[in-house]
PDB file of C-alpha atoms in Angstrom:
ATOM      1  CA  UNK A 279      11.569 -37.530  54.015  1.00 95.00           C
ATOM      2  CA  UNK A 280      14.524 -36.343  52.006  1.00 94.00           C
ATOM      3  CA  UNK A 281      16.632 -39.134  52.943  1.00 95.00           C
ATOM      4  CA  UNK A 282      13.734 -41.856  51.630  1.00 96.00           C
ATOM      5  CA  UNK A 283      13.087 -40.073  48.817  1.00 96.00           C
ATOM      6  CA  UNK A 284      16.644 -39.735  47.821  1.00 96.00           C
ATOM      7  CA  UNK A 285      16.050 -36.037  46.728  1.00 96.00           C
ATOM      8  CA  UNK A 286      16.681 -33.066  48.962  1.00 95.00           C
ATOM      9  CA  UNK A 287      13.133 -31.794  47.333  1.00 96.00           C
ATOM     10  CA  UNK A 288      11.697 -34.690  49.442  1.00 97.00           C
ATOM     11  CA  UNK A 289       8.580 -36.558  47.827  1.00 98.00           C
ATOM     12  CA  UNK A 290       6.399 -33.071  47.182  1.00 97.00           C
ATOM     13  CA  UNK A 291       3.021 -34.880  46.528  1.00 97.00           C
ATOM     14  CA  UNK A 292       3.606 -38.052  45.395  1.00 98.00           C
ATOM     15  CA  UNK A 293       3.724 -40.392  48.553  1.00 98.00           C
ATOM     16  CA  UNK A 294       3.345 -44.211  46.654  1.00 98.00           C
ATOM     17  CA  UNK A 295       6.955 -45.244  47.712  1.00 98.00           C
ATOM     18  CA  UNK A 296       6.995 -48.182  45.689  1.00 96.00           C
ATOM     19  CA  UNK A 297       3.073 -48.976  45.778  1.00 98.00           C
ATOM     20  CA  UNK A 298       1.017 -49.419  42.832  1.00 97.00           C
ATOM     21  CA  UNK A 299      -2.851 -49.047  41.867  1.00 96.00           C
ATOM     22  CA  UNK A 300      -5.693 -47.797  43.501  1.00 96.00           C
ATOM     23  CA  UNK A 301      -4.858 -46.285  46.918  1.00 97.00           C
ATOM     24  CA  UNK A 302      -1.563 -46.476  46.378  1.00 98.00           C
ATOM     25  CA  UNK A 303      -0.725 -43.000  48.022  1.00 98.00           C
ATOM     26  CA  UNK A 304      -1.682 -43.918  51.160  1.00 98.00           C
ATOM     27  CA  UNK A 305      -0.282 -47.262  51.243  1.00 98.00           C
ATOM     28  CA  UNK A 306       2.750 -45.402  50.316  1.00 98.00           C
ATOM     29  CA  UNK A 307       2.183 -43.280  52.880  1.00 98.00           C
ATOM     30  CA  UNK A 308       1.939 -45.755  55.835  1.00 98.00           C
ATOM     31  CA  UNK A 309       4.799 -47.472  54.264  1.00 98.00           C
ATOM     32  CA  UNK A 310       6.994 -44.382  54.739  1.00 98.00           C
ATOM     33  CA  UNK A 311       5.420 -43.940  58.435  1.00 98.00           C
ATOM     34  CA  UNK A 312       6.855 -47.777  59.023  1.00 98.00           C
ATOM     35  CA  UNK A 313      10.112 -47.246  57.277  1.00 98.00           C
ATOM     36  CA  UNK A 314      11.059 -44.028  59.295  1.00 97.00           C
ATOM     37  CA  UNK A 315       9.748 -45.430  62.843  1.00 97.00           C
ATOM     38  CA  UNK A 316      11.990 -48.656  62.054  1.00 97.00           C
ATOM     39  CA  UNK A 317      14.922 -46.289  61.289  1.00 97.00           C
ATOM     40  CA  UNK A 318      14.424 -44.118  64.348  1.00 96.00           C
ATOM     41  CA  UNK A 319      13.543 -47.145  66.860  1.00 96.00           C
ATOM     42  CA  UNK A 320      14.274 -50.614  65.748  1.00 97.00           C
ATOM     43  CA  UNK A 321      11.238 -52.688  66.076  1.00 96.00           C
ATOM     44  CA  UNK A 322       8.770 -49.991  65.956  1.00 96.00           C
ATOM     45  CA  UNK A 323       8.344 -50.343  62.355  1.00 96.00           C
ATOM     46  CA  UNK A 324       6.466 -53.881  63.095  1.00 96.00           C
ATOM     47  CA  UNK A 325       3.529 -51.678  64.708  1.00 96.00           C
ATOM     48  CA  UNK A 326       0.442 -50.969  62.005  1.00 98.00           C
ATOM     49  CA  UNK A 327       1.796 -47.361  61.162  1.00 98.00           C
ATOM     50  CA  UNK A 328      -1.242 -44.851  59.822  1.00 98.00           C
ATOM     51  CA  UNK A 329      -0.315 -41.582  57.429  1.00 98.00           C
ATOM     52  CA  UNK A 330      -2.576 -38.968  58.842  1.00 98.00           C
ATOM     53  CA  UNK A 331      -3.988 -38.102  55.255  1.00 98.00           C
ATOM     54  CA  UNK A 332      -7.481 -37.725  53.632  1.00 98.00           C
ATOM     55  CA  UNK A 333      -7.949 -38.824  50.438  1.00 98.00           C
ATOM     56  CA  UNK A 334     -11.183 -38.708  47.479  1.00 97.00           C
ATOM     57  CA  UNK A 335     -10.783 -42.253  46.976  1.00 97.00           C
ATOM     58  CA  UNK A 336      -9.171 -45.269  48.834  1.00 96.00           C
ATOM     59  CA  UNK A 337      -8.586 -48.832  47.505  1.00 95.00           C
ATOM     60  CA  UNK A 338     -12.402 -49.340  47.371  1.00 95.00           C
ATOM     61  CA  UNK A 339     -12.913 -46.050  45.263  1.00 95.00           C
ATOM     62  CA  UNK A 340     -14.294 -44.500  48.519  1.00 96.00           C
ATOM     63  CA  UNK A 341     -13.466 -41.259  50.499  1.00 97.00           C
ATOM     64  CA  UNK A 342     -10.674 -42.005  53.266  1.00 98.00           C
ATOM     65  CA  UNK A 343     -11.245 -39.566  56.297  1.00 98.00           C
ATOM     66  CA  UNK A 344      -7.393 -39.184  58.046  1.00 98.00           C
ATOM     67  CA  UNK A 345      -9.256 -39.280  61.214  1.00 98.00           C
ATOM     68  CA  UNK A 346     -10.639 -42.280  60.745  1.00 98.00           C
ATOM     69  CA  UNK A 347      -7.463 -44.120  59.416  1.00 98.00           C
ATOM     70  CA  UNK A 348      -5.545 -43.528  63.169  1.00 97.00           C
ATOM     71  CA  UNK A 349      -7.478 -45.925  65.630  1.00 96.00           C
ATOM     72  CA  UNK A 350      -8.507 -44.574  68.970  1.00 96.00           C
ATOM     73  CA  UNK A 351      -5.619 -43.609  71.226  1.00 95.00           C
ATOM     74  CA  UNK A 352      -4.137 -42.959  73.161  1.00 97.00           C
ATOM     75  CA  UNK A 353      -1.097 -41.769  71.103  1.00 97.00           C
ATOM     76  CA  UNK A 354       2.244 -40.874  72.362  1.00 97.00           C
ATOM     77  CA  UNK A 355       5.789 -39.719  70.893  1.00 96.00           C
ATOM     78  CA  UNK A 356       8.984 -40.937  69.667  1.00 95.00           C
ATOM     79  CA  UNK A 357      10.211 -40.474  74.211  1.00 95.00           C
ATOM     80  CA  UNK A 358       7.061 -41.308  75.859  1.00 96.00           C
ATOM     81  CA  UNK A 359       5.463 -37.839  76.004  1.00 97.00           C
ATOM     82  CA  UNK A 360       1.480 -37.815  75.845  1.00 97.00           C
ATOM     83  CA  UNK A 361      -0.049 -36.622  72.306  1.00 97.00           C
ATOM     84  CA  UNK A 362      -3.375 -37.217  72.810  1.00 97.00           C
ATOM     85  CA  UNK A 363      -5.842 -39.790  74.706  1.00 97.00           C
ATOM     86  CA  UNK A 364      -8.930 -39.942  72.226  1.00 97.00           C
ATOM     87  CA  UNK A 365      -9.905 -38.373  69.285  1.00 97.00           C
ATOM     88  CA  UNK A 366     -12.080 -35.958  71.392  1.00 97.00           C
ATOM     89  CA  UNK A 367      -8.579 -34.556  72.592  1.00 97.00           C
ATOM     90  CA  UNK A 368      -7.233 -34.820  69.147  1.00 96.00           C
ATOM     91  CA  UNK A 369      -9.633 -32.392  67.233  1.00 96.00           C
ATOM     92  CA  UNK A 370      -8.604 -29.248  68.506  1.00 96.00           C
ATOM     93  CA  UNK A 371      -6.716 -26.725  66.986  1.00 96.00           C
ATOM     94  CA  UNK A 372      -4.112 -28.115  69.377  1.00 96.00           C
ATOM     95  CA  UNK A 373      -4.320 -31.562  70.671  1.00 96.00           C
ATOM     96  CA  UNK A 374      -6.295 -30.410  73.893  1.00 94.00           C
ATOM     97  CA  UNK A 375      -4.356 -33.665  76.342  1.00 90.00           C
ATOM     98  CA  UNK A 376      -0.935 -33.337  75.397  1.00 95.00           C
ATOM     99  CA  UNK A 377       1.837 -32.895  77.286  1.00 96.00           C
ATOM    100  CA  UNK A 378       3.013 -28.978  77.726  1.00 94.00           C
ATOM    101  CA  UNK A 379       6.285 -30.233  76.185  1.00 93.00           C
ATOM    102  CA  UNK A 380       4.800 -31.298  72.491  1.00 94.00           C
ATOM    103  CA  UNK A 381       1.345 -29.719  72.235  1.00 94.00           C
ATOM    104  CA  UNK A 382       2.659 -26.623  70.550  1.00 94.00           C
ATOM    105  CA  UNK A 383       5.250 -28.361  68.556  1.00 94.00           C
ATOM    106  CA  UNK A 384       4.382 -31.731  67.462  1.00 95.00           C
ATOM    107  CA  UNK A 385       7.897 -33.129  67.476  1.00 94.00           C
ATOM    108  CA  UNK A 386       9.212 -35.639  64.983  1.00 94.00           C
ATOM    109  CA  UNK A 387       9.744 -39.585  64.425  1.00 95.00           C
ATOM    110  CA  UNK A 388      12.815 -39.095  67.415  1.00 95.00           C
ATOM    111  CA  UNK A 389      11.165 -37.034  69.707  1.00 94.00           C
ATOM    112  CA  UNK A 390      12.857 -33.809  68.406  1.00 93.00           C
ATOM    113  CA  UNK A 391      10.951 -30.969  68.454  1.00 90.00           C
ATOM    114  CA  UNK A 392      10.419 -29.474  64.560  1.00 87.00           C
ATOM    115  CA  UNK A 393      10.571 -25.626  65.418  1.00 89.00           C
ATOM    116  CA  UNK A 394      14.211 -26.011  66.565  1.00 86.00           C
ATOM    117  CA  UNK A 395      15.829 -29.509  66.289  1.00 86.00           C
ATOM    118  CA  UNK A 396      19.231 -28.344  67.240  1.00 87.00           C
ATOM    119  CA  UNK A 397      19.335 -25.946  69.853  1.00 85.00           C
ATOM    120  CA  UNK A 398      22.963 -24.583  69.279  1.00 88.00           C
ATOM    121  CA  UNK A 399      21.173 -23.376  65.804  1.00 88.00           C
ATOM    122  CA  UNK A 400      18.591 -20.917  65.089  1.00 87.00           C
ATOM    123  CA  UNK A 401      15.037 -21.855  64.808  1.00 88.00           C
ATOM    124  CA  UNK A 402      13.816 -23.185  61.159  1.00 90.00           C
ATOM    125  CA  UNK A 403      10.743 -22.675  59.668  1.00 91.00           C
ATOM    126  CA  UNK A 404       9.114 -26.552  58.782  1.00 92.00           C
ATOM    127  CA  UNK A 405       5.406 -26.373  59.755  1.00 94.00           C
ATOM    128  CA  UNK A 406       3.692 -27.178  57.057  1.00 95.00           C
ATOM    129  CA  UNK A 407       2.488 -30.480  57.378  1.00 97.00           C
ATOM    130  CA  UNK A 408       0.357 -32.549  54.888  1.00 98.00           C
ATOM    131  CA  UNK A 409      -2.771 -33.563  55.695  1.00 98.00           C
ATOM    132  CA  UNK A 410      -5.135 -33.279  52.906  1.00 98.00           C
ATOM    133  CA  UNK A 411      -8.317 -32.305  56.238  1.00 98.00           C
ATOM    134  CA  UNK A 412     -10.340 -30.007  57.090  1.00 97.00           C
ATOM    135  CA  UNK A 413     -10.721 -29.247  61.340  1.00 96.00           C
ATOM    136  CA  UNK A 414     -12.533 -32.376  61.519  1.00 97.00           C
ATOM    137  CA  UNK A 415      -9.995 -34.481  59.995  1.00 98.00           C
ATOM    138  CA  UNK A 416     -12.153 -35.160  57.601  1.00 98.00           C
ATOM    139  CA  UNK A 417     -11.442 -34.931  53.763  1.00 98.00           C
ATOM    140  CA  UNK A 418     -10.926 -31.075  52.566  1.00 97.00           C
ATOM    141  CA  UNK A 419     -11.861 -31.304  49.102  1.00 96.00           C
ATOM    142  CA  UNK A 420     -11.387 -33.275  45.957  1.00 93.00           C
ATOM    143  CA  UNK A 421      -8.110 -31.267  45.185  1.00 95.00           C
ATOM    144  CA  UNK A 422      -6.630 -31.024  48.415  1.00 97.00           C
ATOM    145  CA  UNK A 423      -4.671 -34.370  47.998  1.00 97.00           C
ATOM    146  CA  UNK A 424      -2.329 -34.040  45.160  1.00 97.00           C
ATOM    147  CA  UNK A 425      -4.557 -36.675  42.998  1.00 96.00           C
ATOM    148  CA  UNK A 426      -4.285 -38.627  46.815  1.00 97.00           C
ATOM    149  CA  UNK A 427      -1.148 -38.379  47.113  1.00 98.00           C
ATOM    150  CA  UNK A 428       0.106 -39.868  43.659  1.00 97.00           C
ATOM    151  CA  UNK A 429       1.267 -36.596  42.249  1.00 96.00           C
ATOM    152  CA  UNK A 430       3.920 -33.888  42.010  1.00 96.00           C
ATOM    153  CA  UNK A 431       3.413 -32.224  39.110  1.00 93.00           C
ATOM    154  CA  UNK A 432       3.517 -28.797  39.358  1.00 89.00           C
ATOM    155  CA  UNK A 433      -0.175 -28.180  38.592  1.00 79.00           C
ATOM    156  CA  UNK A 434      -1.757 -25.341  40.447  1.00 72.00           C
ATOM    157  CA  UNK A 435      -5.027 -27.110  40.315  1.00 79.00           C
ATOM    158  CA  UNK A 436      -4.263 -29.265  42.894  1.00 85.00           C
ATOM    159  CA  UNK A 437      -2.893 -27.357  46.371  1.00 93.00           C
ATOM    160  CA  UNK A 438      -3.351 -29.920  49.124  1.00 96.00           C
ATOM    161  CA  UNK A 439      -3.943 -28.690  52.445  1.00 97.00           C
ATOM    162  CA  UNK A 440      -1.334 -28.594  55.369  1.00 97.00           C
ATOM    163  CA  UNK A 441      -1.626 -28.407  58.544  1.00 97.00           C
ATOM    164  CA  UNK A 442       1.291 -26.251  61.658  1.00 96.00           C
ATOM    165  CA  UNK A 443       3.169 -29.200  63.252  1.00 95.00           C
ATOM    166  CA  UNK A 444       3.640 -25.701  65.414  1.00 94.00           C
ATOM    167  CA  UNK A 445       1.775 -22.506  65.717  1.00 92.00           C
ATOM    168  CA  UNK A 446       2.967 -20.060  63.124  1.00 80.00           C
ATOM    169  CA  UNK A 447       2.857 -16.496  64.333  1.00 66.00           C
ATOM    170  CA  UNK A 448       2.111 -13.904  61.574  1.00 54.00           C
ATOM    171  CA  UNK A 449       3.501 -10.341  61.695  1.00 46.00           C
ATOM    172  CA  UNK A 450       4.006  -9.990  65.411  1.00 39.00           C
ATOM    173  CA  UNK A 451       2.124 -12.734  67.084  1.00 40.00           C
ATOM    174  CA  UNK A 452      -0.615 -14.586  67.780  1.00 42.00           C
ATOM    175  CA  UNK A 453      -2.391 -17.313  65.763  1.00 46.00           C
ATOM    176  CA  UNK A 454      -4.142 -15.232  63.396  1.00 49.00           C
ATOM    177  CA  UNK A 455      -3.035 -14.856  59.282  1.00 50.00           C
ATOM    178  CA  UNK A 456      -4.543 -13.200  56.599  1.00 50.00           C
ATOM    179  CA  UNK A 457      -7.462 -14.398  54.133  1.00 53.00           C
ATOM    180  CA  UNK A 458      -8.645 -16.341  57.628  1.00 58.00           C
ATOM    181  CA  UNK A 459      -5.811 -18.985  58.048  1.00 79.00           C
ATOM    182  CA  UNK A 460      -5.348 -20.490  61.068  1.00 87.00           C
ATOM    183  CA  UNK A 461      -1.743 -20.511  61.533  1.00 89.00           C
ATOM    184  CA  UNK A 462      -2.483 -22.370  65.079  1.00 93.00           C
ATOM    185  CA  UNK A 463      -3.891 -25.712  63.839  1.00 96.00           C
ATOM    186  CA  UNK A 464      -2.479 -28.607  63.543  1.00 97.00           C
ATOM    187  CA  UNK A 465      -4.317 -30.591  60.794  1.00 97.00           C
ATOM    188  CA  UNK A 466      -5.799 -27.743  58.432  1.00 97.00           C
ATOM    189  CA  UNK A 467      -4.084 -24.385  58.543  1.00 95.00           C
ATOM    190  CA  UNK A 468      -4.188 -23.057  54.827  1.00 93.00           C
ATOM    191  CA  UNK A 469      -3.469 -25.140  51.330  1.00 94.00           C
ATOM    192  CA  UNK A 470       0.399 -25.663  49.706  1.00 94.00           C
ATOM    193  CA  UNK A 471       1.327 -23.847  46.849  1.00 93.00           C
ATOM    194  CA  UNK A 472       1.206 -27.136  45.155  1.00 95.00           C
ATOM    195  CA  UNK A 473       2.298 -30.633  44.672  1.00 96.00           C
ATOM    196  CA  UNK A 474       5.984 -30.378  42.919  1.00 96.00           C
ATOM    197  CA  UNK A 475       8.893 -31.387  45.425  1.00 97.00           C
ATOM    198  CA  UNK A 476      10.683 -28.916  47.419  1.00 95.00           C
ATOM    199  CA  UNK A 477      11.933 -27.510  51.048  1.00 94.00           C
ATOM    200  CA  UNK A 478      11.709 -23.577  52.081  1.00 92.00           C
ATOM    201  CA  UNK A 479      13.168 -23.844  56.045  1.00 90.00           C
ATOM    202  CA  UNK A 480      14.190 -20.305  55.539  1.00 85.00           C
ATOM    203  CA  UNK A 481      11.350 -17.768  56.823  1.00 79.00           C
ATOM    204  CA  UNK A 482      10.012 -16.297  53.856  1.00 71.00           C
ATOM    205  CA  UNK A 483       6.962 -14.589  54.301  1.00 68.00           C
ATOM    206  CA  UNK A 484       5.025 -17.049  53.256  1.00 67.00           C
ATOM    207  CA  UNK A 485       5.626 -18.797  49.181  1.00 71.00           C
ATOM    208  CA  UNK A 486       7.301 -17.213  46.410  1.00 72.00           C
ATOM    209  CA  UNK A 487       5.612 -15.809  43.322  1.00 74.00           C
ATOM    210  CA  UNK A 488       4.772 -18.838  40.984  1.00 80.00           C
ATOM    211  CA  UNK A 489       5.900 -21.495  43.243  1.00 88.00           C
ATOM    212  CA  UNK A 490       4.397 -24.773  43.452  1.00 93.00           C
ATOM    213  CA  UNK A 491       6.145 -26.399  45.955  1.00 94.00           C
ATOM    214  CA  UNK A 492       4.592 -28.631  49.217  1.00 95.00           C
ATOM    215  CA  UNK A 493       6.917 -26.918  50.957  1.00 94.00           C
ATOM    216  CA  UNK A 494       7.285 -22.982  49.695  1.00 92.00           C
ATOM    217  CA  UNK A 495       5.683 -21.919  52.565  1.00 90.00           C
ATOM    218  CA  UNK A 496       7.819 -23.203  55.134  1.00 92.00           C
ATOM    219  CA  UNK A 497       8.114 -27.097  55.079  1.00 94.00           C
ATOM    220  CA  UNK A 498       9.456 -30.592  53.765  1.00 94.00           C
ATOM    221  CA  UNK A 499       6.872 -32.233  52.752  1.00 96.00           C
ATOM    222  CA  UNK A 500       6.094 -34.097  55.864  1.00 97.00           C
ATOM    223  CA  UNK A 501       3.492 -36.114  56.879  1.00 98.00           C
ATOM    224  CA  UNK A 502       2.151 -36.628  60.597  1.00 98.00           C
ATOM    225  CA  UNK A 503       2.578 -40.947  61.503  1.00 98.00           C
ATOM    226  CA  UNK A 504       0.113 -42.738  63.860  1.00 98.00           C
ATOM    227  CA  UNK A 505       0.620 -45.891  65.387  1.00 97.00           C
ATOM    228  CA  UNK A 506      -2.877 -48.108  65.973  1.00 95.00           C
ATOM    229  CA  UNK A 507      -1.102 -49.549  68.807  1.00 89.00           C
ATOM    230  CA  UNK A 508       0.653 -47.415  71.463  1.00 84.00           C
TER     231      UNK A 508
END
């Protein structure tokens, strides 16, 4: 995300990569998705490539559900490694078929695992995940998508919602966080600060005062990619 966007903030809220009008945040979106599986495999960026992100209004001016943007299954990572078969196995607070290896830390586009991409090196702290969905994977609200994913300015308005490509523990252990987050789930855990670029990977407690960064509270900015196709 940082290397697309040509910023070390990464794209905060503003996902459009070079698309214009309505819907243009998702298209964006997908476009990104296509761009990074090309880099990553060559070839795979020919697939139809899916953003998993909600949105108030699509092209048509209509409410985009994430979960309805993905296809069917089943879905698989970057190596091979089972993510899900169905949806039915997708909307759980951790996707209920995957393999042992992935289901508690969704890896990224080359089959890397997020919590600790080089194992020589201490664990970083990048689970925040945009997703814009509720536990359903259906739209959170109309000011969960950083104006669907067209803005980054650092409004506090607008906090979109994230899910934990891995489980967060919170003072000790366990799944549990304060004010009822779910620090376990992987689509809808808690909302962003806000939609202004930036990347925290340093364990902070949570955001700083003031901040309005996607990514304050442990993150990049990222997005989770779905391929229609397996």
């Amino acid at each position: 995300m940082r290397e697309l966007s040509g910023s070390q903030d990464g794209f905060g809220g503003d996902l459009r990569f070079g698309e214009t009008g309505p819907g243009a945040g998702l298209r964006g979106a997908d476009k990104i998705c296509a761009t990074i599986a090309e880099k990553s495999l060559p070839g795979a960026g020919s697939k139809t490539w899916r953003a998993f992100l909600s949105a108030a209004a699509g092209e048509d001016g209509k409410r985009v559900d994430a979960i309805d943007r993905i296809g069917e299954g089943p879905w698989y990572d970057r190596i091979g490694r089972l993510v899900a078969n169905n949806k039915r196995e997708l909307l759980n607070e951790r996707p209920s078929g995957a393999d042992e290896a992935v289901a508690d830390d969704l890896p990224n586009e080359d089959g890397v695992p997020n919590h600790q991409p080089d194992p020589s090196l201490p664990e970083v702290d990048n689970h925040d995940t945009l997703t814009g969905s509720n536990a359903e994977g259906r739209l959170y609200g109309a000011t969960a998508t950083c104006s669907d994913w067209t803005s980054a300015a650092a409004d506090r308005s607008s906090k979109p919602r994230l899910g934990h490509s891995w489980p967060r523990s919170f003072g000790g252990g366990g799944a549990g966080g304060p004010g009822g987050i779910n620090m376990a789930h992987w689509m809808s855990a808690h909302d962003a600060a806000g939609c202004t670029p930036g990347v925290n990977l340093v364990d902070a407690g949570g955001p700083q005062q003031g901040s309005t960064s996607v990514g304050a509270g442990g993150g990049y900015g990222g997005i989770y990619c779905f391929a229609l196709t397996p």
